[in-house]
Short mmCIF file of C-alpha atoms and ligand atoms in Angstrom, two decimals:
data_model
loop_
_atom_site.label_atom_id
_atom_site.label_comp_id
_atom_site.label_asym_id
_atom_site.label_seq_id
_atom_site.Cartn_x
_atom_site.Cartn_y
_atom_site.Cartn_z
CA MET A 161 -38.70 43.80 208.90
CA THR A 162 -41.14 46.42 210.20
CA ARG A 163 -42.57 48.90 207.73
CA TYR A 164 -40.67 52.16 207.39
CA GLU A 165 -42.72 54.99 208.88
CA ILE A 166 -42.18 58.22 206.94
CA PRO A 167 -41.52 60.89 209.58
CA ALA A 168 -43.99 63.70 208.83
CA GLU A 169 -42.28 66.26 211.07
CA PRO A 170 -38.60 67.14 211.45
CA PRO A 171 -37.20 65.02 214.31
CA ALA A 172 -36.38 66.85 217.56
CA ALA A 173 -33.46 64.53 218.30
CA GLY A 174 -31.22 62.31 216.25
CA TRP A 175 -28.28 62.45 213.89
CA ASP A 176 -26.81 65.13 211.67
CA ILE A 177 -25.92 63.20 208.52
CA HIS A 178 -24.81 66.04 206.22
CA CYS A 179 -21.55 67.65 207.40
CA HIS A 180 -18.47 69.05 205.67
CA THR A 181 -14.94 69.29 207.07
CA ALA A 182 -11.66 70.76 205.83
CA PHE A 183 -11.36 67.68 203.59
CA SER A 184 -13.63 69.64 201.24
CA ASP A 185 -14.93 73.17 201.83
CA GLY A 186 -15.64 73.06 205.56
CA THR A 187 -13.32 74.87 207.96
CA MET A 188 -13.00 72.32 210.77
CA THR A 189 -11.24 68.97 211.09
CA PRO A 190 -13.25 65.73 211.34
CA GLU A 191 -12.14 65.64 214.97
CA GLY A 192 -13.57 69.13 215.53
CA MET A 193 -16.83 68.00 213.93
CA VAL A 194 -17.15 64.93 216.18
CA ALA A 195 -16.22 66.94 219.28
CA GLN A 196 -18.86 69.56 218.52
CA ALA A 197 -21.47 66.86 217.83
CA VAL A 198 -20.77 65.37 221.26
CA ARG A 199 -20.93 68.81 222.91
CA ILE A 200 -24.38 69.62 221.47
CA GLY A 201 -25.76 66.18 222.32
CA LEU A 202 -26.28 64.60 218.88
CA GLU A 203 -26.96 60.83 218.79
CA GLY A 204 -24.46 60.50 215.97
CA VAL A 205 -22.95 62.28 213.01
CA ALA A 206 -21.93 61.61 209.40
CA ILE A 207 -18.93 62.97 207.55
CA THR A 208 -20.02 63.86 203.99
CA ASP A 209 -17.31 65.91 202.29
CA HIS A 210 -17.68 66.80 198.62
CA ASP A 211 -16.57 64.05 196.25
CA THR A 212 -14.07 62.41 198.60
CA SER A 213 -13.81 59.87 201.39
CA ALA A 214 -10.34 61.12 202.40
CA GLY A 215 -11.54 62.38 205.79
CA TRP A 216 -13.07 59.06 206.88
CA GLY A 217 -9.96 57.80 208.69
CA ASP A 218 -9.63 60.90 210.87
CA ALA A 219 -13.38 60.87 211.56
CA VAL A 220 -13.36 57.20 212.60
CA GLU A 221 -10.45 57.79 214.97
CA ALA A 222 -12.20 60.77 216.60
CA ALA A 223 -15.57 58.98 216.81
CA GLN A 224 -14.02 55.97 218.54
CA ARG A 225 -12.01 58.10 220.94
CA LEU A 226 -14.97 60.34 221.84
CA GLY A 227 -17.53 57.51 221.82
CA LEU A 228 -19.95 58.92 219.22
CA PRO A 229 -21.50 56.72 216.50
CA LEU A 230 -20.42 57.75 213.00
CA LEU A 231 -21.75 57.19 209.48
CA ARG A 232 -19.28 57.50 206.63
CA GLY A 233 -20.34 59.20 203.43
CA THR A 234 -19.67 61.62 200.61
CA GLU A 235 -21.72 64.39 199.03
CA ILE A 236 -21.36 63.59 195.35
CA THR A 237 -21.90 66.29 192.71
CA ALA A 238 -23.88 65.03 189.75
CA ALA A 239 -25.89 66.43 186.85
CA ASP A 240 -29.27 65.56 185.42
CA GLY A 241 -29.60 67.37 182.12
CA ASP A 242 -28.87 70.97 183.06
CA VAL A 243 -29.86 70.52 186.72
CA SER A 244 -26.93 70.35 189.14
CA VAL A 245 -27.65 67.59 191.66
CA HIS A 246 -26.03 66.78 195.02
CA MET A 247 -26.30 63.23 196.31
CA LEU A 248 -25.31 61.81 199.69
CA GLY A 249 -23.65 58.41 199.26
CA LEU A 250 -23.42 56.69 202.65
CA GLN A 251 -21.83 53.50 204.02
CA TYR A 252 -20.46 52.39 200.64
CA ASP A 253 -17.35 50.25 200.11
CA PRO A 254 -14.65 52.86 199.37
CA THR A 255 -12.47 50.29 197.58
CA ASN A 256 -15.12 49.47 194.95
CA GLU A 257 -13.35 49.82 191.61
CA ARG A 258 -16.17 51.43 189.65
CA LEU A 259 -16.66 54.02 192.41
CA VAL A 260 -12.92 54.74 192.77
CA ASN A 261 -12.72 55.33 189.01
CA MET A 262 -15.76 57.63 189.04
CA PHE A 263 -14.21 59.82 191.76
CA ALA A 264 -10.78 59.87 190.08
CA THR A 265 -12.24 60.98 186.75
CA THR A 266 -14.32 63.70 188.39
CA ARG A 267 -11.36 65.04 190.38
CA ARG A 268 -9.11 65.19 187.33
CA LYS A 269 -11.71 67.10 185.30
CA ARG A 270 -12.47 69.43 188.24
CA LEU A 271 -8.87 70.37 188.86
CA GLN A 272 -8.50 71.30 185.19
CA ARG A 273 -11.72 73.34 185.34
CA THR A 274 -10.66 75.22 188.50
CA ARG A 275 -7.25 76.02 186.99
CA THR A 276 -8.90 77.39 183.85
CA MET A 277 -11.24 79.60 185.92
CA VAL A 278 -8.26 81.01 187.84
CA GLU A 279 -6.41 81.69 184.56
CA LEU A 280 -9.44 83.66 183.33
CA MET A 281 -9.68 85.63 186.59
CA ALA A 282 -5.93 86.36 186.61
CA ARG A 283 -6.52 88.70 183.66
CA ASP A 284 -8.64 90.98 185.87
CA PHE A 285 -7.63 90.22 189.49
CA PRO A 286 -4.34 89.86 191.44
CA ILE A 287 -4.72 86.09 191.78
CA THR A 288 -2.53 83.11 190.83
CA TRP A 289 -2.96 79.33 191.00
CA GLN A 290 -0.35 79.26 193.80
CA MET A 291 -2.54 81.62 195.86
CA VAL A 292 -5.51 79.28 195.43
CA GLU A 293 -3.41 76.28 196.42
CA ARG A 294 -2.42 78.09 199.63
CA GLN A 295 -6.13 78.11 200.65
CA VAL A 296 -6.35 74.30 200.50
CA ARG A 297 -6.18 72.92 204.02
CA GLU A 298 -5.61 69.23 203.47
CA GLY A 299 -3.27 69.42 200.44
CA GLU A 300 -3.57 66.66 197.86
CA ARG A 301 -6.58 65.12 199.55
CA THR A 302 -8.85 68.15 199.20
CA THR A 303 -11.31 68.66 196.34
CA VAL A 304 -10.19 72.08 195.07
CA GLY A 305 -13.05 74.26 193.89
CA ARG A 306 -14.72 77.64 193.88
CA PRO A 307 -14.61 78.08 197.70
CA HIS A 308 -10.81 78.02 197.51
CA ILE A 309 -10.80 80.59 194.69
CA ALA A 310 -13.10 82.72 196.85
CA ASP A 311 -10.77 82.42 199.84
CA ALA A 312 -7.77 83.37 197.67
CA LEU A 313 -9.62 86.48 196.43
CA VAL A 314 -10.40 87.40 200.05
CA ALA A 315 -6.73 86.86 201.02
CA ALA A 316 -5.73 89.10 198.10
CA GLY A 317 -8.02 91.84 199.44
CA VAL A 318 -10.42 91.77 196.46
CA TYR A 319 -13.42 90.83 198.66
CA ARG A 320 -14.11 91.07 202.38
CA ASN A 321 -15.41 87.51 202.78
CA ARG A 322 -16.30 84.30 200.98
CA SER A 323 -19.97 85.27 200.49
CA GLU A 324 -18.96 88.53 198.80
CA ALA A 325 -16.63 86.62 196.47
CA PHE A 326 -19.44 84.18 195.67
CA ALA A 327 -21.70 87.12 194.81
CA GLY A 328 -18.95 88.51 192.55
CA ALA A 329 -16.29 86.90 190.37
CA VAL A 330 -16.82 83.41 191.81
CA SER A 331 -20.58 83.44 191.09
CA ALA A 332 -22.06 80.93 188.65
CA GLN A 333 -23.33 83.95 186.70
CA SER A 334 -19.88 85.52 186.29
CA LYS A 335 -17.99 85.49 183.01
CA TYR A 336 -15.26 83.37 184.64
CA TYR A 337 -17.61 80.53 185.53
CA ILE A 338 -17.16 77.09 184.03
CA PRO A 339 -19.72 74.41 185.00
CA THR A 340 -18.44 71.63 187.26
CA PRO A 341 -17.74 68.48 185.24
CA SER A 342 -19.90 65.80 186.90
CA PRO A 343 -21.22 62.28 186.32
CA THR A 344 -24.97 61.94 185.75
CA ALA A 345 -27.26 61.43 188.75
CA ILE A 346 -28.30 58.04 187.34
CA GLU A 347 -24.65 56.99 187.03
CA VAL A 348 -23.92 58.10 190.61
CA THR A 349 -26.98 56.22 191.88
CA ARG A 350 -26.01 52.99 190.11
CA THR A 351 -22.34 53.27 191.11
CA VAL A 352 -23.04 53.86 194.81
CA LYS A 353 -25.57 50.99 194.83
CA GLN A 354 -22.99 48.73 193.18
CA ALA A 355 -20.52 49.73 195.91
CA GLY A 356 -23.08 48.57 198.49
CA GLY A 357 -23.94 52.08 199.66
CA VAL A 358 -27.07 54.08 200.39
CA ILE A 359 -27.82 56.97 198.04
CA ILE A 360 -29.90 59.98 199.03
CA LEU A 361 -30.82 63.10 197.06
CA ALA A 362 -29.45 66.10 198.99
CA HIS A 363 -31.63 69.22 199.34
CA PRO A 364 -33.76 68.40 196.25
CA GLY A 365 -36.06 71.39 196.88
CA ASP A 366 -33.40 74.07 197.32
CA ARG A 367 -34.39 76.89 194.93
CA ARG A 368 -31.43 79.05 196.01
CA ARG A 369 -29.07 76.47 194.52
CA ASN A 370 -31.08 75.66 191.40
CA SER A 371 -33.54 77.75 189.44
CA THR A 372 -34.75 74.44 187.98
CA LEU A 373 -35.35 71.59 190.43
CA LEU A 374 -35.53 67.89 189.62
CA SER A 375 -39.11 67.12 188.59
CA ASP A 376 -41.18 64.34 190.17
CA GLU A 377 -40.57 62.36 186.96
CA ARG A 378 -36.78 62.69 187.26
CA ILE A 379 -36.86 61.70 190.94
CA ASP A 380 -38.96 58.69 189.87
CA ALA A 381 -36.28 57.78 187.32
CA LEU A 382 -33.65 57.90 190.08
CA ALA A 383 -35.87 55.79 192.34
CA ASP A 384 -36.11 53.26 189.48
CA ALA A 385 -32.28 53.26 189.35
CA GLY A 386 -32.04 52.48 193.08
CA LEU A 387 -32.29 55.79 194.94
CA ASP A 388 -32.78 55.15 198.69
CA GLY A 389 -33.97 58.45 200.08
CA LEU A 390 -34.64 62.18 200.02
CA GLU A 391 -33.09 64.80 202.29
CA VAL A 392 -36.28 66.62 203.28
CA TRP A 393 -35.13 68.38 206.47
CA HIS A 394 -32.66 70.90 205.10
CA ARG A 395 -32.69 74.69 205.39
CA GLY A 396 -32.82 75.05 201.59
CA ASN A 397 -36.13 73.17 201.22
CA GLU A 398 -39.10 75.53 201.71
CA PRO A 399 -42.36 74.14 203.25
CA ASP A 400 -44.05 73.58 199.85
CA GLN A 401 -41.04 71.59 198.67
CA ARG A 402 -40.96 69.58 201.90
CA ARG A 403 -44.58 68.59 201.30
CA ARG A 404 -43.85 67.60 197.71
CA LEU A 405 -40.81 65.55 198.74
CA LEU A 406 -42.72 63.80 201.54
CA ASP A 407 -45.42 62.85 198.99
CA ILE A 408 -42.80 61.37 196.67
CA ALA A 409 -41.15 59.52 199.57
CA ARG A 410 -44.51 57.98 200.54
CA ARG A 411 -45.34 57.04 196.97
CA ARG A 412 -41.91 55.50 196.26
CA ASP A 413 -41.17 54.17 199.75
CA LEU A 414 -38.03 56.30 200.11
CA LEU A 415 -36.17 57.12 203.33
CA VAL A 416 -36.60 60.67 204.65
CA THR A 417 -33.45 62.26 206.08
CA GLY A 418 -32.29 65.59 207.47
CA GLY A 419 -28.95 67.32 207.78
CA SER A 420 -27.48 70.72 208.52
CA ASP A 421 -25.04 70.95 205.60
CA TRP A 422 -22.63 72.27 208.21
CA HIS A 423 -19.40 73.83 206.90
CA GLY A 424 -17.86 75.04 210.19
CA GLU A 425 -17.23 78.78 209.89
CA GLY A 426 -17.61 78.57 206.10
CA LYS A 427 -21.42 78.93 206.14
CA PRO A 428 -24.06 80.09 208.66
CA ASN A 429 -25.54 76.54 208.92
CA ARG A 430 -25.35 75.29 212.54
CA LEU A 431 -24.35 71.70 213.29
CA GLY A 432 -27.50 69.75 214.26
CA GLU A 433 -29.96 72.36 212.94
CA ASN A 434 -31.64 69.56 210.93
CA LEU A 435 -31.65 65.92 211.94
CA THR A 436 -32.32 62.35 210.83
CA ASP A 437 -34.22 60.15 213.29
CA ALA A 438 -32.61 57.01 214.73
CA ALA A 439 -35.03 54.62 212.94
CA THR A 440 -33.99 56.01 209.55
CA VAL A 441 -30.30 55.77 210.48
CA ARG A 442 -30.90 52.12 211.40
CA ARG A 443 -32.24 51.49 207.87
CA ILE A 444 -29.20 53.19 206.36
CA VAL A 445 -26.85 51.00 208.42
CA GLU A 446 -28.80 47.83 207.51
CA ARG A 447 -28.56 48.62 203.80
CA GLY A 448 -24.90 49.74 203.83
CA ALA A 449 -21.79 47.75 202.95
CA ILE A 450 -19.66 48.84 205.90
CA PRO A 451 -20.39 48.73 209.64
CA LEU A 452 -21.39 51.65 211.81
CA VAL A 453 -18.39 53.05 213.67
ZN1 LIG B 166 -25.09 70.16 198.64
ZN1 LIG B 167 -23.43 69.77 201.60
#
C-alpha cells in the first residue's frame, strides 16, 4: 500500500463526511442531505447523526437512487476526564453487540437526563416533556437532547430562536444544565475498532465547544487505543489548532479529514464548506467493516 500523504491544505474538492439529519439535531432528511450534496457537486457524503445509525437506511436508499457515494457513520459523544469529546465512527458493523450495548446504555441515560432538565426548567418556564417530544422529528429513533428543549422553548415563545435558547436556559452554564452521560473516549475508540469501524476525533481544536481541549498526550493515548484520524478541516478549529493537529497526525500517522458539521437550517454551517479528499476516503473504506454505498 502506498504511504498516506498528510494533506497540508484543506482540499478544494472531495467529500463532506460530517453531516447531521433529522435523525439527530439536523433539520433535513437523509434524502434532502444527499440531494443537496449532488446539487453542489460533492464527490460523496457521510451521514453522521449523533449517537445513532437509525438514518442509515434512508440515506442508503437516497444515495443509490441519486447515484452519490455514501459513507455511513455516527458522531459519538464521549468524555475524557472533564473534556467533552465528539468522535466520528465510520463504516462500522452496526450489529456488533458491544457497540449496540454502548449506544443503548448511552441513550437510556440521556433520555433520563433530558427529562430531568425539563423538569427543572418547568419550575420557571411554560414547558412540559410533551412539548419537547413534539419537537422530535423522527420519533423513537431520534436522540432527544438540548436542541429539542431549545426548540420547545422557542415554540412556547420564551426565545426567538434556537441560538437564543442555547445562550439562555439551555446553555451549559445555566442552572438547569446536567452534563451528558457519555462513555469514555478510550472506550468509544476500542468499541468502534472492535466493530470494524474507523474512528476519528471530531473538531479536536474547537475552543468554542470546550474551554479545555484534549492535550497532545491524551490524543496520543487515543492513538495508542486505535484512533484512526483527526478532523482538521472544521470551522471550529482555528489556524494554530490546525497546525498542532497536523503535527500530531504526521507524528502518529493519523488520517486527516474535513467536514462541515452541517445541520440543515439548525446551524449556519454550509454543506461542503469543509471537505475530505478522495485518497483519505479510500483509506477509510479500506479499513471499514462495511462496503461503500
Ligand atoms: Zn461535534
Ligand atoms: Zn457534528
